[in-house]
């Protein structure tokens, strides 16, 4: 398992990586559906906390695979088998999302999660035996992940009152493993490959929102009494999703990955971008239920179910990706647009503020391109510090 060259020309996502992403379509859709049910039933705080915990497991498994692949994707038969094993773990994980929301039963989630992580440990052990310069770092990854997985299994034996505290501690432990490992030596990584992979996962999540828009149109066909409002929410969903896409892909993301310490905010901060994009579709489904009188929720509450995720997405993308490459105008308009989306439920005209704020933000992005747009697709001049310190092939 020889490390990939961090200066490799034309590095793109492999078909195996794209295949791997497909299982997350199922898992993310299941998590969003459970969040929708929790919100409709009035379990707001409990639903949000359960969603964040479940989404962390999905996001962390996906991200760890992605960063390992950018360093050691050999695409041999054993690498493929271990990747498919992780995919099986994701599908089992998806089957445990319902019990986690409904009964706070995390047993299936934890067992499936451990399966995914153990498969990745095997990959790290392979890498440790193949290249001397990264051996210490890869072994720390393998040992650190293994220890945390043992603690996850021990968590299954704890009394119910201690589980919540244990979950928080173990999530922090998971986040700490890469920080500790990378301080001992940097594994090679390709900034453009990482940026592409993050972009592809964003598209998966935005696809869930497009599905919500389609559901609104389908309901409108069968519910003529709510035809106008349903068409309105369908248009808003498409407009908002397009605006989210436009904002995310406006800046040159590969420049955000400079070194391990400088990349942590970008890498870990994407949890908020991804989680918000997934939650947006659930909020739209809640709004559709209100418009079709399938729930007794108030209109303002339902509107917050989708405006809050929108605001989190816009503000997170601005802070992590747009702000370093934007001028004063963009850096004023984007945060204002994100905050204005929260005002939408407080006015009597449905969707007006959200549509205007997002449309205005996109117009400004068209008017004021990134400061370094000329090289946003030209990674050949990326400073060596941004390309990692992997060995030459």
Coordinates of C-alpha atoms in Angstrom, one line a residue:
X1 CA 0.0 0.0 0.0
X2 CA 2.2 2.8 -1.3
X3 CA 1.1 6.3 -0.5
X4 CA -0.4 8.3 -3.4
X5 CA 1.6 11.2 -4.8
X6 CA 0.2 14.5 -3.3
X7 CA 1.3 16.2 -6.5
X8 CA -0.4 13.8 -8.8
X9 CA -1.8 15.4 -11.9
X10 CA -5.5 15.2 -12.7
X11 CA -6.3 13.3 -9.4
X12 CA -10.1 12.7 -9.3
X13 CA -12.6 10.6 -7.4
X14 CA -12.5 6.9 -8.3
X15 CA -15.5 4.9 -9.3
X16 CA -15.2 3.0 -6.0
X17 CA -15.4 6.3 -4.1
X18 CA -18.6 7.2 -6.0
X19 CA -20.0 3.7 -5.3
X20 CA -19.1 4.2 -1.6
X21 CA -21.1 7.4 -1.6
X22 CA -24.3 5.6 -2.8
X23 CA -24.9 4.0 0.6
X24 CA -24.9 7.4 2.2
X25 CA -27.8 8.4 0.0
X26 CA -29.8 5.8 1.9
X27 CA -28.5 6.6 5.3
X28 CA -28.8 10.4 5.0
X29 CA -32.3 10.0 3.7
X30 CA -33.3 7.8 6.6
X31 CA -31.8 10.3 9.1
X32 CA -33.7 13.2 7.5
X33 CA -36.9 11.3 7.5
X34 CA -36.6 10.5 11.2
X35 CA -35.9 14.2 11.9
X36 CA -39.0 15.1 10.0
X37 CA -41.1 12.7 12.1
X38 CA -39.7 14.0 15.3
X39 CA -40.4 17.6 14.4
X40 CA -43.9 16.9 13.2
X41 CA -44.6 15.1 16.5
X42 CA -43.3 18.0 18.5
X43 CA -40.1 16.4 19.8
X44 CA -38.0 19.3 18.7
X45 CA -35.0 19.3 21.0
X46 CA -34.9 15.5 21.2
X47 CA -35.2 15.1 17.5
X48 CA -32.4 17.7 16.8
X49 CA -30.0 16.0 19.3
X50 CA -30.7 12.6 17.9
X51 CA -30.2 13.8 14.3
X52 CA -26.9 15.4 15.3
X53 CA -25.6 12.2 16.9
X54 CA -26.7 10.0 14.0
X55 CA -25.4 12.4 11.4
X56 CA -22.0 12.6 13.2
X57 CA -21.6 8.8 12.8
X58 CA -22.4 9.0 9.1
X59 CA -20.2 12.1 8.5
X60 CA -17.3 10.8 10.5
X61 CA -17.3 7.4 8.8
X62 CA -17.5 9.1 5.3
X63 CA -14.8 11.7 6.1
X64 CA -12.3 9.2 7.5
X65 CA -12.7 7.0 4.5
X66 CA -12.2 10.0 2.2
X67 CA -9.0 11.2 3.9
X68 CA -7.6 7.6 4.0
X69 CA -8.4 7.2 0.3
X70 CA -6.6 10.5 -0.7
X71 CA -3.5 9.1 0.9
X72 CA -3.5 5.3 0.3
X73 CA -6.0 4.4 -2.4
X74 CA -4.3 1.5 -4.1
X75 CA -7.6 0.1 -5.6
X76 CA -6.4 -3.5 -5.2
X77 CA -8.7 -6.4 -4.4
X78 CA -8.2 -6.2 -0.6
X79 CA -8.7 -2.4 -0.6
X80 CA -12.0 -2.9 -2.4
X81 CA -13.2 -5.7 -0.2
X82 CA -12.5 -3.6 3.0
X83 CA -14.3 -0.6 1.4
X84 CA -17.3 -2.7 0.6
X85 CA -17.3 -4.0 4.2
X86 CA -17.5 -0.4 5.3
X87 CA -20.5 0.1 3.0
X88 CA -22.2 -2.8 4.6
X89 CA -21.7 -1.2 8.0
X90 CA -23.3 2.0 6.7
X91 CA -26.4 0.1 5.5
X92 CA -26.8 -1.6 8.9
X93 CA -26.2 1.8 10.6
X94 CA -29.1 3.1 8.6
X95 CA -31.4 0.3 9.9
X96 CA -30.6 1.4 13.4
X97 CA -31.5 5.1 13.0
X98 CA -35.2 4.5 13.7
X99 CA -34.6 2.9 17.1
X100 CA -32.1 5.6 18.0
X101 CA -34.8 8.3 17.4
X102 CA -37.8 6.5 18.8
X103 CA -36.4 4.6 21.8
X104 CA -32.9 6.0 22.3
X105 CA -31.6 2.5 21.5
X106 CA -28.1 2.9 20.0
X107 CA -27.1 -0.8 20.0
X108 CA -27.5 -1.3 16.3
X109 CA -25.9 2.0 15.5
X110 CA -22.9 1.3 17.6
X111 CA -22.3 -2.2 16.4
X112 CA -22.6 -1.1 12.7
X113 CA -20.3 1.9 13.4
X114 CA -17.7 -0.3 15.0
X115 CA -17.8 -2.6 11.9
X116 CA -17.1 0.4 9.7
X117 CA -14.3 1.6 11.8
X118 CA -12.6 -1.8 12.2
X119 CA -12.5 -2.2 8.5
X120 CA -10.7 1.1 8.3
X121 CA -8.3 0.0 11.1
X122 CA -7.3 -2.9 8.8
X123 CA -6.5 -0.4 6.1
X124 CA -4.4 1.7 8.4
X125 CA -2.5 -1.5 9.5
X126 CA -1.8 -2.3 5.8
X127 CA -0.5 1.2 5.3
X128 CA 1.8 0.9 8.3
X129 CA 3.5 -2.1 6.9
X130 CA 4.2 -0.7 3.5
X131 CA 5.9 2.6 3.9
X132 CA 8.5 3.5 6.6
X133 CA 8.1 7.3 6.5
X134 CA 4.5 7.1 7.5
X135 CA 4.6 4.1 9.8
X136 CA 4.4 5.9 13.1
X137 CA 1.5 8.0 12.0
X138 CA -0.5 5.2 10.5
X139 CA 0.0 3.0 13.6
X140 CA -1.2 5.8 15.8
X141 CA -4.3 6.0 13.6
X142 CA -4.9 2.2 13.9
X143 CA -4.3 2.0 17.6
X144 CA -6.3 5.2 18.4
X145 CA -9.3 4.2 16.4
X146 CA -9.2 0.6 17.9
X147 CA -9.2 1.9 21.4
X148 CA -12.2 4.2 20.8
X149 CA -14.1 1.3 19.2
X150 CA -13.5 -0.8 22.3
X151 CA -15.0 2.0 24.4
X152 CA -18.0 2.2 22.1
X153 CA -18.7 -1.5 22.8
X154 CA -18.2 -0.9 26.5
X155 CA -20.8 1.9 26.2
X156 CA -23.4 -0.8 25.3
X157 CA -23.0 -2.2 28.9
X158 CA -23.5 1.1 30.7
X159 CA -26.8 2.0 32.5
X160 CA -29.2 4.3 30.6
X161 CA -28.4 7.3 32.8
X162 CA -24.7 7.3 31.8
X163 CA -25.1 6.7 28.1
X164 CA -25.5 10.4 27.1
X165 CA -22.3 11.4 28.9
X166 CA -20.4 8.5 27.4
X167 CA -21.6 9.5 23.9
X168 CA -20.2 13.0 24.3
X169 CA -16.9 11.7 25.6
X170 CA -16.5 9.2 22.8
X171 CA -17.4 11.7 20.1
X172 CA -14.6 13.9 21.4
X173 CA -12.3 11.0 21.4
X174 CA -13.1 10.2 17.8
X175 CA -12.3 13.9 16.9
X176 CA -9.0 13.7 18.8
X177 CA -7.5 10.7 17.0
X178 CA -6.6 12.5 13.7
X179 CA -5.2 15.5 15.6
X180 CA -2.9 13.3 17.7
X181 CA -1.8 11.2 14.7
X182 CA -1.0 14.0 12.3
X183 CA 1.1 15.7 14.9
X184 CA 3.6 12.8 14.7
X185 CA 3.9 13.0 10.9
X186 CA 1.8 14.1 8.0
X187 CA 0.2 11.6 5.7
X188 CA 0.1 12.6 2.0
X189 CA -3.1 14.2 0.8
X190 CA -4.2 15.9 -2.4
X191 CA -6.1 19.2 -1.9
X192 CA -8.0 19.0 -5.1
X193 CA -9.1 15.4 -4.5
X194 CA -10.3 16.3 -1.0
X195 CA -12.2 19.4 -2.3
X196 CA -13.8 17.3 -5.0
X197 CA -14.9 14.6 -2.5
X198 CA -16.4 17.2 -0.2
X199 CA -18.2 18.8 -3.2
X200 CA -19.7 15.4 -4.2
X201 CA -21.0 14.7 -0.7
X202 CA -22.6 18.2 -0.7
X203 CA -24.4 17.3 -4.0
X204 CA -25.7 14.1 -2.4
X205 CA -27.2 16.2 0.4
X206 CA -28.7 18.8 -1.9
X207 CA -30.3 16.0 -3.9
X208 CA -32.3 15.2 -0.8
X209 CA -33.7 18.7 -0.9
X210 CA -34.6 18.4 -4.6
X211 CA -36.5 15.3 -3.6
X212 CA -38.5 17.3 -1.1
X213 CA -39.3 19.8 -3.8
X214 CA -40.5 17.0 -6.0
X215 CA -42.7 15.7 -3.2
X216 CA -44.3 19.2 -2.9
X217 CA -45.2 19.1 -6.6
X218 CA -46.5 15.6 -6.4
X219 CA -48.8 16.6 -3.5
X220 CA -50.0 19.6 -5.4
X221 CA -51.2 17.4 -8.2
X222 CA -53.4 15.5 -5.7
X223 CA -54.4 18.4 -3.4
X224 CA -56.0 21.2 -5.5
X225 CA -57.1 23.1 -2.4
X226 CA -53.4 23.7 -1.4
X227 CA -52.2 24.0 -5.0
X228 CA -50.8 27.6 -4.7
X229 CA -48.9 27.2 -1.5
X230 CA -47.5 23.8 -2.5
X231 CA -46.2 25.2 -5.8
X232 CA -44.8 28.1 -3.9
X233 CA -42.8 25.8 -1.5
X234 CA -41.7 23.7 -4.4
X235 CA -40.3 26.8 -6.2
X236 CA -38.7 28.1 -2.9
X237 CA -37.0 24.7 -2.4
X238 CA -35.6 24.6 -5.9
X239 CA -34.5 28.2 -5.6
X240 CA -32.9 27.7 -2.1
X241 CA -31.2 24.5 -3.2
X242 CA -29.8 26.2 -6.3
X243 CA -28.5 29.1 -4.1
X244 CA -26.9 26.6 -1.7
X245 CA -25.1 24.9 -4.6
X246 CA -24.1 28.3 -6.0
X247 CA -22.6 29.5 -2.7
X248 CA -20.8 26.3 -1.9
X249 CA -19.1 26.0 -5.3
X250 CA -18.3 29.7 -5.6
X251 CA -14.9 29.7 -3.7
X252 CA -11.8 27.6 -4.6
X253 CA -12.1 25.1 -1.8
X254 CA -8.7 23.5 -2.4
X255 CA -7.0 26.6 -1.1
X256 CA -8.7 26.1 2.3
X257 CA -6.5 23.0 2.8
X258 CA -3.1 24.4 3.7
X259 CA -1.7 22.1 6.5
X260 CA -3.1 19.9 9.2
X261 CA -3.5 22.6 11.8
X262 CA -4.9 25.1 9.3
X263 CA -7.3 22.6 7.8
X264 CA -9.0 21.4 11.0
X265 CA -11.6 24.2 11.1
X266 CA -12.4 23.5 7.4
X267 CA -12.5 19.7 7.8
X268 CA -14.4 19.6 11.1
X269 CA -16.5 22.6 10.3
X270 CA -18.0 20.8 7.4
X271 CA -20.2 18.9 9.8
X272 CA -22.4 22.0 10.1
X273 CA -22.6 22.4 6.4
X274 CA -23.4 18.8 5.7
X275 CA -25.8 18.4 8.7
X276 CA -27.7 21.6 7.8
X277 CA -28.0 20.6 4.1
X278 CA -29.5 17.2 5.2
X279 CA -31.9 18.9 7.7
X280 CA -33.2 21.3 5.2
X281 CA -35.1 18.6 3.3
X282 CA -36.7 17.5 6.6
X283 CA -37.8 21.1 7.2
X284 CA -39.4 21.3 3.8
X285 CA -41.3 18.1 4.4
X286 CA -42.6 19.6 7.7
X287 CA -43.8 22.7 5.8
X288 CA -45.6 20.5 3.2
X289 CA -47.5 18.8 6.0
X290 CA -48.6 22.2 7.3
X291 CA -49.7 23.4 3.9
X292 CA -51.7 20.2 3.3
X293 CA -53.2 20.2 6.8
X294 CA -51.7 16.9 7.7
X295 CA -50.4 18.3 11.0
X296 CA -51.5 20.8 13.7
X297 CA -48.2 22.6 13.8
X298 CA -48.3 26.3 13.5
X299 CA -47.0 27.9 10.2
X300 CA -44.3 29.9 11.9
X301 CA -42.9 26.8 13.7
X302 CA -42.8 24.8 10.4
X303 CA -41.1 27.7 8.6
X304 CA -38.3 27.7 11.2
X305 CA -37.8 24.0 10.5
X306 CA -36.3 24.9 7.1
X307 CA -35.1 28.5 7.6
X308 CA -32.8 27.5 10.5
X309 CA -30.9 24.8 8.5
X310 CA -30.6 27.3 5.6
X311 CA -29.1 29.9 7.9
X312 CA -26.6 27.5 9.4
X313 CA -25.6 26.3 5.9
X314 CA -25.1 29.8 4.5
X315 CA -23.2 31.1 7.6
X316 CA -21.0 28.0 7.8
X317 CA -20.1 28.1 4.1
X318 CA -19.3 31.8 4.4
X319 CA -17.0 31.3 7.4
X320 CA -15.2 28.2 6.2
X321 CA -14.9 28.8 2.5
X322 CA -16.1 32.1 1.1
X323 CA -14.8 34.6 3.6
X324 CA -11.0 34.2 2.8
X325 CA -11.6 34.7 -0.9
X326 CA -14.2 37.5 -0.9
X327 CA -14.1 41.3 -0.7
X328 CA -15.9 43.5 1.7
X329 CA -19.2 43.5 -0.2
X330 CA -19.5 39.7 -0.3
X331 CA -18.4 39.4 3.3
X332 CA -21.2 41.8 4.3
X333 CA -24.0 40.4 2.1
X334 CA -23.5 36.7 2.9
X335 CA -23.9 36.8 6.7
X336 CA -26.8 39.3 6.4
X337 CA -28.5 36.9 3.9
X338 CA -28.0 34.0 6.3
X339 CA -29.5 35.9 9.2
X340 CA -32.4 37.3 7.1
X341 CA -33.6 33.8 6.4
X342 CA -34.5 33.5 10.1
X343 CA -36.8 36.5 9.8
X344 CA -39.0 34.8 7.2
X345 CA -41.4 33.0 9.6
X346 CA -42.1 36.3 11.4
X347 CA -43.7 38.1 8.4
X348 CA -47.1 37.4 6.9
X349 CA -45.9 36.9 3.3
X350 CA -44.7 33.3 3.0
X351 CA -41.2 32.7 1.7
X352 CA -40.6 36.3 0.7
X353 CA -37.5 37.1 2.8
X354 CA -35.8 33.8 2.2
X355 CA -36.2 34.0 -1.6
X356 CA -35.1 37.6 -1.7
X357 CA -32.1 37.1 0.6
X358 CA -30.8 34.0 -1.2
X359 CA -31.4 35.5 -4.6
X360 CA -29.7 38.7 -3.7
X361 CA -26.7 36.8 -2.2
X362 CA -26.3 34.8 -5.5
X363 CA -26.5 38.0 -7.5
X364 CA -23.7 39.5 -5.5
X365 CA -21.6 36.4 -5.9
X366 CA -22.0 36.7 -9.7
X367 CA -21.1 40.4 -9.5
X368 CA -18.1 39.9 -7.2
X369 CA -16.1 36.8 -8.2
X370 CA -13.5 35.2 -5.9
X371 CA -10.3 37.2 -5.6
X372 CA -8.2 34.2 -6.9
X373 CA -10.7 32.9 -9.4
X374 CA -8.1 32.7 -12.1
X375 CA -6.5 29.7 -10.5
X376 CA -9.5 28.1 -8.9
X377 CA -9.1 25.1 -11.2
X378 CA -5.3 25.2 -11.6
X379 CA -3.8 23.3 -8.7
X380 CA -0.4 22.9 -10.3
X381 CA 0.8 26.2 -8.7
X382 CA -0.5 25.2 -5.2
X383 CA 2.3 25.8 -2.6
X384 CA 4.0 22.7 -1.5
X385 CA 2.8 23.1 2.0
X386 CA -0.8 22.8 0.7
X387 CA 0.0 19.5 -1.1
X388 CA 1.3 17.6 2.0
X389 CA 4.6 16.1 2.7
X390 CA 4.2 12.6 1.2
X391 CA 7.1 10.8 -0.3
X392 CA 7.8 11.0 -4.0
X393 CA 6.7 8.0 -6.1

